[in-house]
Every structure is written in structure tokens, then in C-alpha cells.
Amino acid sequence: MADPRVFISFDFDHNETEKKLFIGQTRNSRTPFSIEDWSSKSSLSQSQWEQTIAAKINKCNILIVLVGRTMASATGVAKEISFAKAADVPIFGVYVDDANSSSNLPDGLQRNRTISWEWEKIANAIDQTMREGKNRD
């Protein structure tokens, strides 16, 4: 199978560095998987953002949410999760920026589908989500 198309959802105001590190490290030859990053690379007006992001998420296999310490204020992340659910795109979260199992999660992300930033766990989550939702066929 080709590399899964992944939309990385993150708090743009607080976790852009972690997003860049996450994508950069997925290109490391020791990482047990590779992905295509379909996240938005530029800021958009609100009306343009919703239409563009919903269309991008619909074309992806997986939505990965990078869960930082200030996730409760990241309304865009909750919206991206709702777009993924509407399109039957499987979702899981990865704790970043010292967030952990006691940190707030965005609306729609389940605690039991949020894991620490460990590549073997992330590889297993990718394998699992490639058998769920719209990826089942």
C-alpha cells in the first residue's frame, strides 16, 4: 500500500514547532512508517479555511491530532475532528509539548485513542486506523 495520507491537526498558535518536528521525524529512515502530510501549509480566511480543510481531510486516510497543553482553546482542532468524523476518516491523538493523560483533549477525541509520542505506538496506531472507517475497503 502507498503511504497513508495523513492530515495533522494541531494548535496553530502553540504547537507549530511540534508539528514541524513530527513531520520531519517521520521522514527519518529509522521511523517504522512514512506518511504524506496533507495539512494546510498556509493561513486562510475563515470561510476559505472550512471549505479547504474539509476537502483535504476527506481525501486523507487518517487524522492525527497533536495534543498540546493548551488544547482546550484550539477551536480549529475540534472543527477538524468533526470534519474527519463526517467523512469517516479514522482519528487518533499523540501527546506533544509535555501534555499527558491528564491534559484536556479537544472535543471529539477519545482518551483511549491518544498515545505518547513513541514511534512504535504511532506505527501500531497507523496500522490499526488503516483498517477502520473509510479505509476498510
CSV table of N, CA, C and O in Angstrom, one decimal:
chain,number,residue,atom,x,y,z
A,1,MET,N,0.8,-1.2,0.0
A,1,MET,CA,0.0,0.0,0.0
A,1,MET,C,0.9,1.2,0.0
A,1,MET,O,1.9,1.3,0.6
A,2,ALA,N,0.4,2.3,-0.7
A,2,ALA,CA,1.2,3.5,-0.7
A,2,ALA,C,1.1,4.1,0.7
A,2,ALA,O,0.4,3.7,1.6
A,3,ASP,N,2.0,5.1,0.9
A,3,ASP,CA,2.0,5.8,2.2
A,3,ASP,C,0.6,6.4,2.5
A,3,ASP,O,0.0,6.9,1.6
A,4,PRO,N,0.1,6.2,3.8
A,4,PRO,CA,-1.2,6.8,4.1
A,4,PRO,C,-1.1,8.3,4.0
A,4,PRO,O,-0.2,8.9,4.4
A,5,ARG,N,-2.2,8.9,3.5
A,5,ARG,CA,-2.4,10.3,3.5
A,5,ARG,C,-2.9,10.7,4.9
A,5,ARG,O,-3.9,10.2,5.4
A,6,VAL,N,-2.1,11.6,5.5
A,6,VAL,CA,-2.4,12.0,6.9
A,6,VAL,C,-2.6,13.5,7.0
A,6,VAL,O,-1.8,14.3,6.5
A,7,PHE,N,-3.7,13.9,7.6
A,7,PHE,CA,-3.9,15.3,8.0
A,7,PHE,C,-3.5,15.4,9.4
A,7,PHE,O,-4.0,14.8,10.3
A,8,ILE,N,-2.5,16.3,9.7
A,8,ILE,CA,-2.0,16.6,11.0
A,8,ILE,C,-2.8,17.8,11.6
A,8,ILE,O,-2.7,18.9,11.1
A,9,SER,N,-3.6,17.6,12.6
A,9,SER,CA,-4.4,18.6,13.3
A,9,SER,C,-3.6,19.0,14.5
A,9,SER,O,-3.2,18.2,15.3
A,10,PHE,N,-3.4,20.4,14.7
A,10,PHE,CA,-2.6,20.8,15.8
A,10,PHE,C,-3.0,22.3,16.2
A,10,PHE,O,-3.7,22.9,15.4
A,11,ASP,N,-2.7,22.7,17.3
A,11,ASP,CA,-3.0,24.1,17.8
A,11,ASP,C,-2.0,25.0,17.1
A,11,ASP,O,-0.8,25.0,17.5
A,12,PHE,N,-2.4,25.7,16.1
A,12,PHE,CA,-1.5,26.5,15.3
A,12,PHE,C,-0.8,27.6,16.1
A,12,PHE,O,0.3,27.9,15.9
A,13,ASP,N,-1.5,28.1,17.2
A,13,ASP,CA,-0.9,29.2,18.0
A,13,ASP,C,0.1,28.7,19.0
A,13,ASP,O,1.0,29.5,19.4
A,14,HIS,N,0.1,27.4,19.3
A,14,HIS,CA,1.0,26.9,20.4
A,14,HIS,C,1.9,25.7,20.0
A,14,HIS,O,2.9,25.4,20.6
A,15,ASN,N,1.5,25.0,18.9
A,15,ASN,CA,2.2,23.7,18.7
A,15,ASN,C,2.7,23.6,17.2
A,15,ASN,O,2.9,22.5,16.7
A,16,GLU,N,3.0,24.7,16.6
A,16,GLU,CA,3.5,24.6,15.2
A,16,GLU,C,4.9,24.0,15.2
A,16,GLU,O,5.2,23.2,14.3
A,17,THR,N,5.7,24.2,16.2
A,17,THR,CA,7.1,23.6,16.2
A,17,THR,C,7.0,22.1,16.4
A,17,THR,O,7.7,21.4,15.6
A,18,GLU,N,6.1,21.6,17.2
A,18,GLU,CA,5.9,20.2,17.4
A,18,GLU,C,5.4,19.5,16.1
A,18,GLU,O,5.8,18.4,15.7
A,19,LYS,N,4.5,20.3,15.4
A,19,LYS,CA,4.0,19.7,14.1
A,19,LYS,C,5.2,19.6,13.1
A,19,LYS,O,5.4,18.5,12.5
A,20,LYS,N,6.1,20.6,13.0
A,20,LYS,CA,7.2,20.5,12.1
A,20,LYS,C,8.2,19.4,12.5
A,20,LYS,O,8.7,18.6,11.7
A,21,LEU,N,8.4,19.2,13.8
A,21,LEU,CA,9.3,18.1,14.3
A,21,LEU,C,8.7,16.8,14.0
A,21,LEU,O,9.4,15.8,13.6
A,22,PHE,N,7.4,16.6,14.2
A,22,PHE,CA,6.7,15.4,14.0
A,22,PHE,C,6.8,15.0,12.5
A,22,PHE,O,7.2,13.9,12.2
A,23,ILE,N,6.5,15.9,11.6
A,23,ILE,CA,6.6,15.6,10.2
A,23,ILE,C,8.0,15.3,9.8
A,23,ILE,O,8.3,14.4,9.1
A,24,GLY,N,8.9,16.1,10.3
A,24,GLY,CA,10.3,15.9,10.0
A,24,GLY,C,10.8,14.6,10.4
A,24,GLY,O,11.6,13.9,9.7
A,25,GLN,N,10.5,14.2,11.6
A,25,GLN,CA,10.9,12.9,12.1
A,25,GLN,C,10.3,11.7,11.4
A,25,GLN,O,10.9,10.6,11.4
A,26,THR,N,9.1,11.9,10.8
A,26,THR,CA,8.5,10.7,10.1
A,26,THR,C,9.3,10.4,8.8
A,26,THR,O,9.2,9.4,8.2
A,27,ARG,N,10.2,11.4,8.4
A,27,ARG,CA,11.0,11.2,7.2
A,27,ARG,C,12.3,10.5,7.6
A,27,ARG,O,13.1,10.2,6.7
A,28,ASN,N,12.6,10.3,8.9
A,28,ASN,CA,13.8,9.6,9.3
A,28,ASN,C,13.7,8.1,8.9
A,28,ASN,O,12.7,7.5,9.1
A,29,SER,N,14.8,7.6,8.4
A,29,SER,CA,14.8,6.2,7.9
A,29,SER,C,14.6,5.2,9.1
A,29,SER,O,14.2,4.1,8.8
A,30,ARG,N,14.8,5.6,10.3
A,30,ARG,CA,14.5,4.7,11.4
A,30,ARG,C,13.1,4.6,11.9
A,30,ARG,O,12.7,3.8,12.7
A,31,THR,N,12.3,5.6,11.4
A,31,THR,CA,10.8,5.6,11.7
A,31,THR,C,10.2,4.4,11.0
A,31,THR,O,10.4,4.3,9.8
A,32,PRO,N,9.4,3.6,11.7
A,32,PRO,CA,8.8,2.4,11.1
A,32,PRO,C,7.7,2.6,10.1
A,32,PRO,O,6.9,1.7,9.9
A,33,PHE,N,7.5,3.8,9.6
A,33,PHE,CA,6.4,4.1,8.6
A,33,PHE,C,6.8,5.4,8.0
A,33,PHE,O,7.7,6.1,8.4
A,34,SER,N,6.0,5.7,6.9
A,34,SER,CA,6.1,7.0,6.3
A,34,SER,C,4.7,7.5,6.0
A,34,SER,O,3.8,6.7,5.9
A,35,ILE,N,4.5,8.8,5.9
A,35,ILE,CA,3.2,9.4,5.7
A,35,ILE,C,3.4,10.5,4.7
A,35,ILE,O,4.4,11.0,4.5
A,36,GLU,N,2.2,10.9,4.1
A,36,GLU,CA,2.2,12.1,3.3
A,36,GLU,C,1.4,13.1,4.1
A,36,GLU,O,0.3,12.8,4.5
A,37,ASP,N,2.0,14.2,4.3
A,37,ASP,CA,1.4,15.3,5.1
A,37,ASP,C,0.4,16.1,4.2
A,37,ASP,O,0.9,16.8,3.3
A,38,TRP,N,-0.9,16.1,4.5
A,38,TRP,CA,-1.8,16.8,3.8
A,38,TRP,C,-2.4,18.0,4.5
A,38,TRP,O,-3.4,18.6,4.2
A,39,SER,N,-1.7,18.4,5.6
A,39,SER,CA,-2.1,19.6,6.4
A,39,SER,C,-2.0,20.9,5.6
A,39,SER,O,-1.2,20.9,4.6
A,40,SER,N,-2.8,21.9,6.0
A,40,SER,CA,-2.7,23.2,5.3
A,40,SER,C,-1.3,23.8,5.6
A,40,SER,O,-0.8,23.7,6.7
A,41,LYS,N,-0.7,24.3,4.6
A,41,LYS,CA,0.6,24.9,4.8
A,41,LYS,C,0.6,26.5,4.9
A,41,LYS,O,1.6,27.1,5.1
A,42,SER,N,-0.6,27.0,4.9
A,42,SER,CA,-0.7,28.5,5.0
A,42,SER,C,-2.0,28.9,5.7
A,42,SER,O,-2.9,28.0,5.9
A,43,SER,N,-2.0,30.1,6.2
A,43,SER,CA,-3.3,30.5,6.9
A,43,SER,C,-4.3,30.9,5.8
A,43,SER,O,-3.9,31.4,4.8
A,44,LEU,N,-5.6,30.7,6.2
A,44,LEU,CA,-6.6,31.0,5.2
A,44,LEU,C,-7.7,31.8,5.9
A,44,LEU,O,-7.8,31.8,7.2
A,45,SER,N,-8.6,32.5,5.2
A,45,SER,CA,-9.7,33.2,5.8
A,45,SER,C,-10.6,32.1,6.3
A,45,SER,O,-10.6,31.0,5.9
A,46,GLN,N,-11.5,32.5,7.3
A,46,GLN,CA,-12.4,31.5,8.0
A,46,GLN,C,-13.2,30.7,7.0
A,46,GLN,O,-13.3,29.5,7.0
A,47,SER,N,-13.9,31.5,6.0
A,47,SER,CA,-14.8,30.8,5.1
A,47,SER,C,-14.0,29.9,4.2
A,47,SER,O,-14.4,28.8,3.8
A,48,GLN,N,-12.8,30.3,3.7
A,48,GLN,CA,-11.9,29.5,2.8
A,48,GLN,C,-11.4,28.4,3.6
A,48,GLN,O,-11.2,27.3,3.1
A,49,TRP,N,-11.0,28.6,4.9
A,49,TRP,CA,-10.4,27.6,5.7
A,49,TRP,C,-11.4,26.3,5.8
A,49,TRP,O,-11.0,25.2,5.6
A,50,GLU,N,-12.6,26.6,6.2
A,50,GLU,CA,-13.6,25.5,6.4
A,50,GLU,C,-13.7,24.6,5.2
A,50,GLU,O,-13.7,23.4,5.2
A,51,GLN,N,-13.9,25.3,4.0
A,51,GLN,CA,-14.1,24.6,2.8
A,51,GLN,C,-12.9,23.8,2.4
A,51,GLN,O,-12.9,22.6,2.0
A,52,THR,N,-11.7,24.4,2.4
A,52,THR,CA,-10.4,23.8,2.0
A,52,THR,C,-10.1,22.7,3.0
A,52,THR,O,-9.7,21.6,2.5
A,53,ILE,N,-10.2,22.9,4.3
A,53,ILE,CA,-9.7,21.9,5.2
A,53,ILE,C,-10.7,20.7,5.2
A,53,ILE,O,-10.2,19.5,5.2
A,54,ALA,N,-12.0,20.9,5.1
A,54,ALA,CA,-12.9,19.8,5.0
A,54,ALA,C,-12.6,18.9,3.7
A,54,ALA,O,-12.6,17.7,3.8
A,55,ALA,N,-12.3,19.6,2.6
A,55,ALA,CA,-12.0,18.8,1.4
A,55,ALA,C,-10.7,18.0,1.5
A,55,ALA,O,-10.6,16.9,1.1
A,56,LYS,N,-9.7,18.7,2.2
A,56,LYS,CA,-8.4,18.0,2.4
A,56,LYS,C,-8.6,16.8,3.3
A,56,LYS,O,-8.0,15.7,3.0
A,57,ILE,N,-9.3,16.9,4.4
A,57,ILE,CA,-9.5,15.8,5.3
A,57,ILE,C,-10.2,14.7,4.6
A,57,ILE,O,-9.9,13.5,4.8
A,58,ASN,N,-11.2,15.0,3.8
A,58,ASN,CA,-12.0,14.0,3.1
A,58,ASN,C,-11.1,13.1,2.2
A,58,ASN,O,-11.4,12.0,1.9
A,59,LYS,N,-10.0,13.7,1.7
A,59,LYS,CA,-9.1,13.0,0.8
A,59,LYS,C,-8.0,12.2,1.6
A,59,LYS,O,-7.2,11.5,1.0
A,60,CYS,N,-8.0,12.3,2.9
A,60,CYS,CA,-6.9,11.6,3.7
A,60,CYS,C,-7.4,10.3,4.3
A,60,CYS,O,-8.6,10.0,4.3
A,61,ASN,N,-6.5,9.4,4.7
A,61,ASN,CA,-6.8,8.1,5.3
A,61,ASN,C,-6.9,8.3,6.8
A,61,ASN,O,-7.6,7.5,7.4
A,62,ILE,N,-6.2,9.2,7.4
A,62,ILE,CA,-6.1,9.3,8.8
A,62,ILE,C,-6.0,10.8,9.2
A,62,ILE,O,-5.3,11.6,8.6
A,63,LEU,N,-6.6,11.1,10.4
A,63,LEU,CA,-6.4,12.4,11.0
A,63,LEU,C,-5.6,12.2,12.3
A,63,LEU,O,-6.1,11.4,13.1
A,64,ILE,N,-4.4,12.7,12.4
A,64,ILE,CA,-3.6,12.6,13.7
A,64,ILE,C,-3.7,14.0,14.4
A,64,ILE,O,-3.3,15.0,13.8
A,65,VAL,N,-4.1,14.0,15.6
A,65,VAL,CA,-4.2,15.2,16.4
A,65,VAL,C,-3.0,15.3,17.3
A,65,VAL,O,-2.8,14.4,18.1
A,66,LEU,N,-2.2,16.3,17.2
A,66,LEU,CA,-1.1,16.6,18.1
A,66,LEU,C,-1.7,17.3,19.3
A,66,LEU,O,-2.2,18.5,19.2
A,67,VAL,N,-1.7,16.7,20.4
A,67,VAL,CA,-2.4,17.2,21.6
A,67,VAL,C,-1.4,17.9,22.5
A,67,VAL,O,-0.6,17.3,23.2
A,68,GLY,N,-1.5,19.2,22.5
A,68,GLY,CA,-0.6,20.0,23.4
A,68,GLY,C,-1.2,20.4,24.7
A,68,GLY,O,-2.4,20.0,25.0
A,69,ARG,N,-0.5,21.2,25.5
A,69,ARG,CA,-1.0,21.6,26.8
A,69,ARG,C,-2.2,22.5,26.8
A,69,ARG,O,-2.9,22.7,27.7
A,70,THR,N,-2.4,23.3,25.7
A,70,THR,CA,-3.4,24.3,25.6
A,70,THR,C,-4.5,23.9,24.6
A,70,THR,O,-5.1,24.8,24.0
A,71,MET,N,-4.8,22.6,24.5
A,71,MET,CA,-5.7,22.1,23.5
A,71,MET,C,-7.1,22.6,23.7
A,71,MET,O,-7.9,22.8,22.7
A,72,ALA,N,-7.5,23.0,24.9
A,72,ALA,CA,-8.9,23.4,25.2
A,72,ALA,C,-9.2,24.7,24.4
A,72,ALA,O,-10.4,24.9,24.1
A,73,SER,N,-8.3,25.5,24.1
A,73,SER,CA,-8.5,26.8,23.4
A,73,SER,C,-8.4,26.6,21.9
A,73,SER,O,-8.6,27.6,21.1
A,74,ALA,N,-8.1,25.4,21.4
A,74,ALA,CA,-7.9,25.2,19.9
A,74,ALA,C,-9.2,24.8,19.3
A,74,ALA,O,-9.4,23.7,19.0
A,75,THR,N,-10.0,25.8,19.0
A,75,THR,CA,-11.3,25.5,18.4
A,75,THR,C,-11.2,24.9,17.0
A,75,THR,O,-12.0,24.1,16.6
A,76,GLY,N,-10.1,25.3,16.2
A,76,GLY,CA,-10.0,24.7,14.9
A,76,GLY,C,-9.7,23.2,14.9
A,76,GLY,O,-10.2,22.5,14.0
A,77,VAL,N,-9.0,22.8,15.9
A,77,VAL,CA,-8.8,21.3,16.1
A,77,VAL,C,-10.1,20.6,16.2
A,77,VAL,O,-10.3,19.5,15.6
A,78,ALA,N,-11.0,21.1,17.1
A,78,ALA,CA,-12.3,20.4,17.3
A,78,ALA,C,-13.0,20.4,16.0
A,78,ALA,O,-13.7,19.4,15.7
A,79,LYS,N,-13.0,21.5,15.2
A,79,LYS,CA,-13.6,21.5,13.9
A,79,LYS,C,-13.1,20.5,13.0
A,79,LYS,O,-13.8,19.8,12.2
A,80,GLU,N,-11.7,20.4,13.0
A,80,GLU,CA,-11.1,19.4,12.1
A,80,GLU,C,-11.5,18.0,12.4
A,80,GLU,O,-11.7,17.1,11.6
A,81,ILE,N,-11.6,17.7,13.7
A,81,ILE,CA,-12.1,16.4,14.2
A,81,ILE,C,-13.5,16.1,13.7
A,81,ILE,O,-13.8,15.1,13.2
A,82,SER,N,-14.4,17.2,13.7
A,82,SER,CA,-15.8,17.0,13.3
A,82,SER,C,-15.8,16.7,11.8
A,82,SER,O,-16.6,15.9,11.3
A,83,PHE,N,-14.9,17.4,11.0
A,83,PHE,CA,-14.8,17.1,9.6
A,83,PHE,C,-14.4,15.7,9.3
A,83,PHE,O,-14.9,15.0,8.4
A,84,ALA,N,-13.4,15.2,10.1
A,84,ALA,CA,-13.0,13.8,9.9
A,84,ALA,C,-14.1,12.8,10.2
A,84,ALA,O,-14.3,11.8,9.5
A,85,LYS,N,-14.8,13.1,11.3
A,85,LYS,CA,-15.9,12.2,11.6
A,85,LYS,C,-17.0,12.1,10.6
A,85,LYS,O,-17.5,11.1,10.2
A,86,ALA,N,-17.3,13.3,10.0
A,86,ALA,CA,-18.3,13.4,8.9
A,86,ALA,C,-17.9,12.6,7.7
A,86,ALA,O,-18.7,12.1,7.0
A,87,ALA,N,-16.6,12.6,7.5
A,87,ALA,CA,-16.0,11.9,6.3
A,87,ALA,C,-15.6,10.4,6.6
A,87,ALA,O,-15.0,9.8,5.7
A,88,ASP,N,-15.9,9.9,7.8
A,88,ASP,CA,-15.5,8.6,8.2
A,88,ASP,C,-14.0,8.3,8.2
A,88,ASP,O,-13.5,7.3,7.8
A,89,VAL,N,-13.2,9.4,8.5
A,89,VAL,CA,-11.7,9.3,8.5
A,89,VAL,C,-11.3,8.9,9.9
A,89,VAL,O,-11.7,9.7,10.9
A,90,PRO,N,-10.6,7.8,10.1
A,90,PRO,CA,-10.2,7.5,11.5
A,90,PRO,C,-9.3,8.5,12.1
A,90,PRO,O,-8.5,9.1,11.4
A,91,ILE,N,-9.4,8.6,13.4
A,91,ILE,CA,-8.6,9.6,14.2
A,91,ILE,C,-7.9,9.0,15.4
A,91,ILE,O,-8.4,8.1,16.0
A,92,PHE,N,-6.7,9.5,15.6
A,92,PHE,CA,-6.0,9.2,16.9
A,92,PHE,C,-5.2,10.4,17.3
A,92,PHE,O,-4.9,11.3,16.4
A,93,GLY,N,-4.8,10.5,18.5
A,93,GLY,CA,-4.1,11.7,19.0
A,93,GLY,C,-2.7,11.2,19.5
A,93,GLY,O,-2.5,10.1,19.9
A,94,VAL,N,-1.8,12.2,19.5
A,94,VAL,CA,-0.4,12.0,20.0
A,94,VAL,C,-0.1,13.2,21.0
A,94,VAL,O,-0.3,14.3,20.6
A,95,TYR,N,0.3,12.9,22.2
A,95,TYR,CA,0.6,13.9,23.2
A,95,TYR,C,1.9,14.6,22.8
A,95,TYR,O,2.9,13.9,22.5
A,96,VAL,N,2.0,15.9,22.8
A,96,VAL,CA,3.2,16.7,22.5
A,96,VAL,C,3.3,17.8,23.5
A,96,VAL,O,2.4,18.0,24.3
A,97,ASP,N,4.4,18.4,23.6
A,97,ASP,CA,4.6,19.6,24.4
A,97,ASP,C,4.3,19.4,25.9
A,97,ASP,O,3.6,20.2,26.5
A,98,ASP,N,4.8,18.3,26.4
A,98,ASP,CA,4.6,17.9,27.8
A,98,ASP,C,3.1,17.7,28.2
A,98,ASP,O,2.8,17.6,29.4
A,99,ALA,N,2.2,17.5,27.2
A,99,ALA,CA,0.9,17.1,27.5
A,99,ALA,C,0.9,15.6,27.9
A,99,ALA,O,1.8,14.9,27.5
A,100,ASN,N,-0.1,15.2,28.6
A,100,ASN,CA,-0.2,13.8,29.1
A,100,ASN,C,-1.6,13.4,29.3
A,100,ASN,O,-2.5,14.1,29.0
A,101,SER,N,-1.8,12.2,29.9
A,101,SER,CA,-3.1,11.7,30.1
A,101,SER,C,-4.0,12.5,31.0
A,101,SER,O,-5.2,12.3,31.1
A,102,SER,N,-3.5,13.5,31.7
A,102,SER,CA,-4.4,14.4,32.5
A,102,SER,C,-4.6,15.7,31.7
A,102,SER,O,-5.3,16.6,32.3
A,103,SER,N,-4.1,15.9,30.5
A,103,SER,CA,-4.3,17.2,29.8
A,103,SER,C,-5.7,17.1,29.1
A,103,SER,O,-6.3,16.1,28.9
A,104,ASN,N,-6.2,18.3,28.9
A,104,ASN,CA,-7.5,18.5,28.2
A,104,ASN,C,-7.4,18.0,26.8
A,104,ASN,O,-6.4,18.2,26.1
A,105,LEU,N,-8.4,17.3,26.3
A,105,LEU,CA,-8.5,16.8,24.9
A,105,LEU,C,-9.5,17.7,24.2
A,105,LEU,O,-10.4,18.2,24.8
A,106,PRO,N,-9.3,17.9,22.9
A,106,PRO,CA,-10.3,18.6,22.1
A,106,PRO,C,-11.6,17.8,22.0
A,106,PRO,O,-11.5,16.6,22.1
A,107,ASP,N,-12.7,18.5,21.8
A,107,ASP,CA,-14.0,17.8,21.6
A,107,ASP,C,-13.8,16.8,20.5
A,107,ASP,O,-13.3,17.1,19.4
A,108,GLY,N,-14.3,15.6,20.8
A,108,GLY,CA,-14.4,14.6,19.7
A,108,GLY,C,-13.2,13.6,19.7
A,108,GLY,O,-13.3,12.6,19.0
A,109,LEU,N,-12.2,13.9,20.5
A,109,LEU,CA,-11.0,13.0,20.5
A,109,LEU,C,-11.1,12.1,21.8
A,109,LEU,O,-11.2,12.7,22.9
A,110,GLN,N,-11.0,10.8,21.6
A,110,GLN,CA,-11.2,9.9,22.7
A,110,GLN,C,-9.8,9.7,23.4
A,110,GLN,O,-8.8,9.6,22.8
A,111,ARG,N,-9.9,9.7,24.8
A,111,ARG,CA,-8.7,9.5,25.6
A,111,ARG,C,-8.0,8.1,25.2
A,111,ARG,O,-6.8,8.1,25.1
A,112,ASN,N,-8.8,7.1,25.0
A,112,ASN,CA,-8.2,5.8,24.7
A,112,ASN,C,-7.6,5.7,23.3
A,112,ASN,O,-7.1,4.6,22.9
A,113,ARG,N,-7.7,6.7,22.5
A,113,ARG,CA,-7.1,6.8,21.2
A,113,ARG,C,-6.1,7.9,21.1
A,113,ARG,O,-5.7,8.4,20.1
A,114,THR,N,-5.5,8.2,22.3
A,114,THR,CA,-4.5,9.3,22.4
A,114,THR,C,-3.3,8.6,23.1
A,114,THR,O,-3.4,8.1,24.2
A,115,ILE,N,-2.1,8.7,22.4
A,115,ILE,CA,-0.9,8.0,22.8
A,115,ILE,C,0.2,8.9,23.0
A,115,ILE,O,0.2,10.0,22.5
A,116,SER,N,1.3,8.4,23.6
A,116,SER,CA,2.5,9.2,23.8
A,116,SER,C,3.3,9.2,22.4
A,116,SER,O,3.0,8.3,21.6
A,117,TRP,N,4.2,10.1,22.3
A,117,TRP,CA,5.0,10.3,21.1
A,117,TRP,C,6.1,9.2,21.1
A,117,TRP,O,7.3,9.5,21.4
A,118,GLU,N,5.8,8.0,20.7
A,118,GLU,CA,6.7,6.9,20.6
A,118,GLU,C,6.4,6.2,19.3
A,118,GLU,O,5.3,5.8,19.0
A,119,TRP,N,7.4,6.1,18.4
A,119,TRP,CA,7.2,5.7,17.0
A,119,TRP,C,6.6,4.4,16.9
A,119,TRP,O,5.8,4.1,16.0
A,120,GLU,N,6.9,3.4,17.7
A,120,GLU,CA,6.3,2.1,17.6
A,120,GLU,C,4.8,2.2,17.9
A,120,GLU,O,4.0,1.5,17.2
A,121,LYS,N,4.4,2.9,18.9
A,121,LYS,CA,3.0,3.1,19.2
A,121,LYS,C,2.3,3.8,18.1
A,121,LYS,O,1.1,3.5,17.7
A,122,ILE,N,2.9,4.8,17.5
A,122,ILE,CA,2.3,5.5,16.4
A,122,ILE,C,2.2,4.6,15.2
A,122,ILE,O,1.2,4.6,14.5
A,123,ALA,N,3.2,3.8,14.9
A,123,ALA,CA,3.1,2.9,13.8
A,123,ALA,C,2.0,1.9,14.0
A,123,ALA,O,1.2,1.6,13.1
A,124,ASN,N,1.8,1.4,15.2
A,124,ASN,CA,0.7,0.5,15.5
A,124,ASN,C,-0.7,1.2,15.3
A,124,ASN,O,-1.6,0.6,14.8
A,125,ALA,N,-0.7,2.5,15.8
A,125,ALA,CA,-2.0,3.2,15.6
A,125,ALA,C,-2.3,3.4,14.1
A,125,ALA,O,-3.4,3.4,13.7
A,126,ILE,N,-1.3,3.7,13.3
A,126,ILE,CA,-1.5,3.9,11.9
A,126,ILE,C,-2.0,2.6,11.3
A,126,ILE,O,-2.9,2.5,10.5
A,127,ASP,N,-1.3,1.4,11.6
A,127,ASP,CA,-1.8,0.1,11.1
A,127,ASP,C,-3.3,-0.1,11.5
A,127,ASP,O,-4.0,-0.6,10.7
A,128,GLN,N,-3.6,0.2,12.7
A,128,GLN,CA,-5.0,0.0,13.2
A,128,GLN,C,-6.0,0.9,12.4
A,128,GLN,O,-7.0,0.4,11.9
A,129,THR,N,-5.7,2.2,12.3
A,129,THR,CA,-6.6,3.1,11.6
A,129,THR,C,-6.7,2.8,10.1
A,129,THR,O,-7.7,3.2,9.5
A,130,MET,N,-5.7,2.2,9.5
A,130,MET,CA,-5.8,1.8,8.1
A,130,MET,C,-6.8,0.7,7.9
A,130,MET,O,-7.1,0.3,6.7
A,131,ARG,N,-7.3,0.1,9.0
A,131,ARG,CA,-8.3,-1.0,8.8
A,131,ARG,C,-9.7,-0.4,9.3
A,131,ARG,O,-10.6,-1.2,9.5
A,132,GLU,N,-9.8,0.8,9.6
A,132,GLU,CA,-11.0,1.4,10.2
A,132,GLU,C,-11.7,2.4,9.2
A,132,GLU,O,-11.0,2.9,8.3
A,133,GLY,N,-12.9,2.8,9.5
A,133,GLY,CA,-13.6,3.8,8.8
A,133,GLY,C,-13.5,3.7,7.3
A,133,GLY,O,-13.7,2.6,6.8
A,134,LYS,N,-13.3,4.7,6.6
A,134,LYS,CA,-13.2,4.7,5.1
A,134,LYS,C,-12.1,3.9,4.6
A,134,LYS,O,-12.1,3.6,3.4
A,135,ASN,N,-11.2,3.4,5.4
A,135,ASN,CA,-10.0,2.6,4.9
A,135,ASN,C,-10.3,1.1,4.9
A,135,ASN,O,-9.5,0.3,4.4
A,136,ARG,N,-11.5,0.7,5.3
A,136,ARG,CA,-11.9,-0.7,5.4
A,136,ARG,C,-11.9,-1.4,4.0
A,136,ARG,O,-11.8,-2.6,4.0
A,137,ASP,N,-12.2,-0.7,3.0
A,137,ASP,CA,-12.4,-1.4,1.7
A,137,ASP,C,-11.2,-1.9,1.1
A,137,ASP,O,-10.1,-1.6,1.2
